[in-house]
Coordinates of C-alpha atoms in Angstrom, one line a residue:
X1 CA 87.0 72.5 26.8
X2 CA 84.6 74.3 24.5
X3 CA 85.2 77.7 22.9
X4 CA 82.7 79.4 25.2
X5 CA 84.3 78.0 28.3
X6 CA 87.8 79.1 27.1
X7 CA 87.1 82.6 25.8
X8 CA 83.5 83.3 26.8
X9 CA 84.3 85.0 30.1
X10 CA 86.7 87.5 28.6
X11 CA 84.4 88.1 25.7
X12 CA 81.5 88.9 28.0
X13 CA 83.7 91.2 30.1
X14 CA 84.9 93.0 27.0
X15 CA 81.4 93.3 25.7
X16 CA 80.2 94.9 28.9
X17 CA 83.1 97.3 29.1
X18 CA 82.7 98.2 25.4
X19 CA 79.0 98.8 25.7
X20 CA 79.7 101.1 28.7
X21 CA 82.1 103.2 26.6
X22 CA 80.1 103.0 23.3
X23 CA 76.6 103.7 24.5
X24 CA 77.7 106.5 26.8
X25 CA 79.6 108.0 23.9
X26 CA 76.6 107.7 21.6
X27 CA 74.3 109.3 24.2
X28 CA 76.8 112.0 24.8
X29 CA 77.1 112.8 21.2
X30 CA 73.3 113.0 20.8
X31 CA 72.8 115.0 23.9
X32 CA 75.6 117.5 23.0
X33 CA 74.0 117.9 19.6
X34 CA 70.6 118.6 21.1
X35 CA 72.1 121.2 23.4
X36 CA 74.1 122.7 20.6
X37 CA 71.1 123.2 18.4
X38 CA 69.2 124.9 21.2
X39 CA 72.2 126.9 22.2
X40 CA 72.8 128.1 18.6
X41 CA 69.3 129.4 18.4
X42 CA 69.6 131.2 21.7
X43 CA 72.9 132.8 20.8
X44 CA 71.4 134.2 17.6
X45 CA 69.0 136.1 19.7
X46 CA 71.3 137.1 22.6
X47 CA 75.1 136.5 22.1
X48 CA 75.8 137.7 25.7
X49 CA 74.7 134.3 27.1
X50 CA 77.6 132.5 25.5
X51 CA 79.1 131.4 28.8
X52 CA 75.9 129.9 30.1
X53 CA 75.2 128.1 26.8
X54 CA 78.7 126.7 26.8
X55 CA 78.2 125.1 30.2
X56 CA 74.9 123.6 29.1
X57 CA 76.7 122.3 26.0
X58 CA 79.4 120.5 28.0
X59 CA 77.1 118.8 30.6
X60 CA 75.9 115.9 28.3
X61 CA 79.5 115.3 27.2
X62 CA 80.5 114.2 30.7
X63 CA 78.5 111.0 30.4
X64 CA 80.9 109.9 27.6
X65 CA 83.9 110.5 29.9
X66 CA 82.3 108.4 32.7
X67 CA 81.8 105.6 30.2
X68 CA 85.4 105.7 29.3
X69 CA 86.4 105.6 33.0
X70 CA 84.3 102.5 33.5
X71 CA 86.0 100.9 30.4
X72 CA 89.4 101.7 31.8
X73 CA 88.6 100.3 35.2
X74 CA 87.0 97.1 33.8
X75 CA 89.9 96.6 31.3
X76 CA 92.5 97.1 34.0
X77 CA 90.7 94.7 36.4
X78 CA 90.5 92.1 33.6
X79 CA 94.3 92.5 33.1
X80 CA 94.1 93.9 29.6
X81 CA 96.0 97.1 30.4
X82 CA 98.6 95.8 32.8
X83 CA 99.8 92.9 30.7
X84 CA 98.5 90.1 33.0
X85 CA 95.4 88.9 31.2
X86 CA 93.4 86.6 33.5
X87 CA 91.5 83.5 32.4
X88 CA 87.9 84.6 33.3
X89 CA 85.2 82.0 33.7
X90 CA 81.9 82.6 32.0
X91 CA 80.4 83.5 35.4
X92 CA 83.2 86.1 36.1
X93 CA 82.8 87.6 32.6
X94 CA 79.0 87.8 33.1
X95 CA 79.7 89.7 36.4
X96 CA 81.8 92.3 34.5
X97 CA 79.1 92.5 31.8
X98 CA 76.3 93.1 34.4
X99 CA 78.5 95.5 36.4
X100 CA 79.1 97.7 33.2
X101 CA 75.4 97.7 32.1
X102 CA 74.3 100.5 34.5
X103 CA 76.9 102.9 33.0
X104 CA 76.1 101.8 29.5
X105 CA 72.3 102.3 29.8
X106 CA 72.4 105.1 32.3
X107 CA 75.0 107.1 30.4
X108 CA 73.1 106.6 27.1
X109 CA 69.7 107.7 28.5
X110 CA 70.9 110.4 30.8
X111 CA 73.1 112.1 28.3
X112 CA 70.3 112.3 25.8
X113 CA 68.0 113.6 28.5
X114 CA 70.5 116.3 29.6
X115 CA 70.6 117.6 26.0

């Protein structure tokens, strides 16, 4: 049994889950920064709009939370968080990887666009 057959499925699954959390977090940080810069400029002009600016500041941050939720779900399903680690085949690992990609790319792009 080769190394890829033995550990490749779990590695692909972990890579997908990690990308979902990491890229969503990176996009969230970038989007929050963009919204914060714009909000700071607005609050210098009119401090009474603090509540509205705060809401717009928080919206891109939700994408990072969604990425973490996907990471928790994938890790739990792979058995990493409940102590029963499964032997995943490469095909099963690839399924986890592909299932996590929409959150990874969607969270990254949409969080930046929301900023």
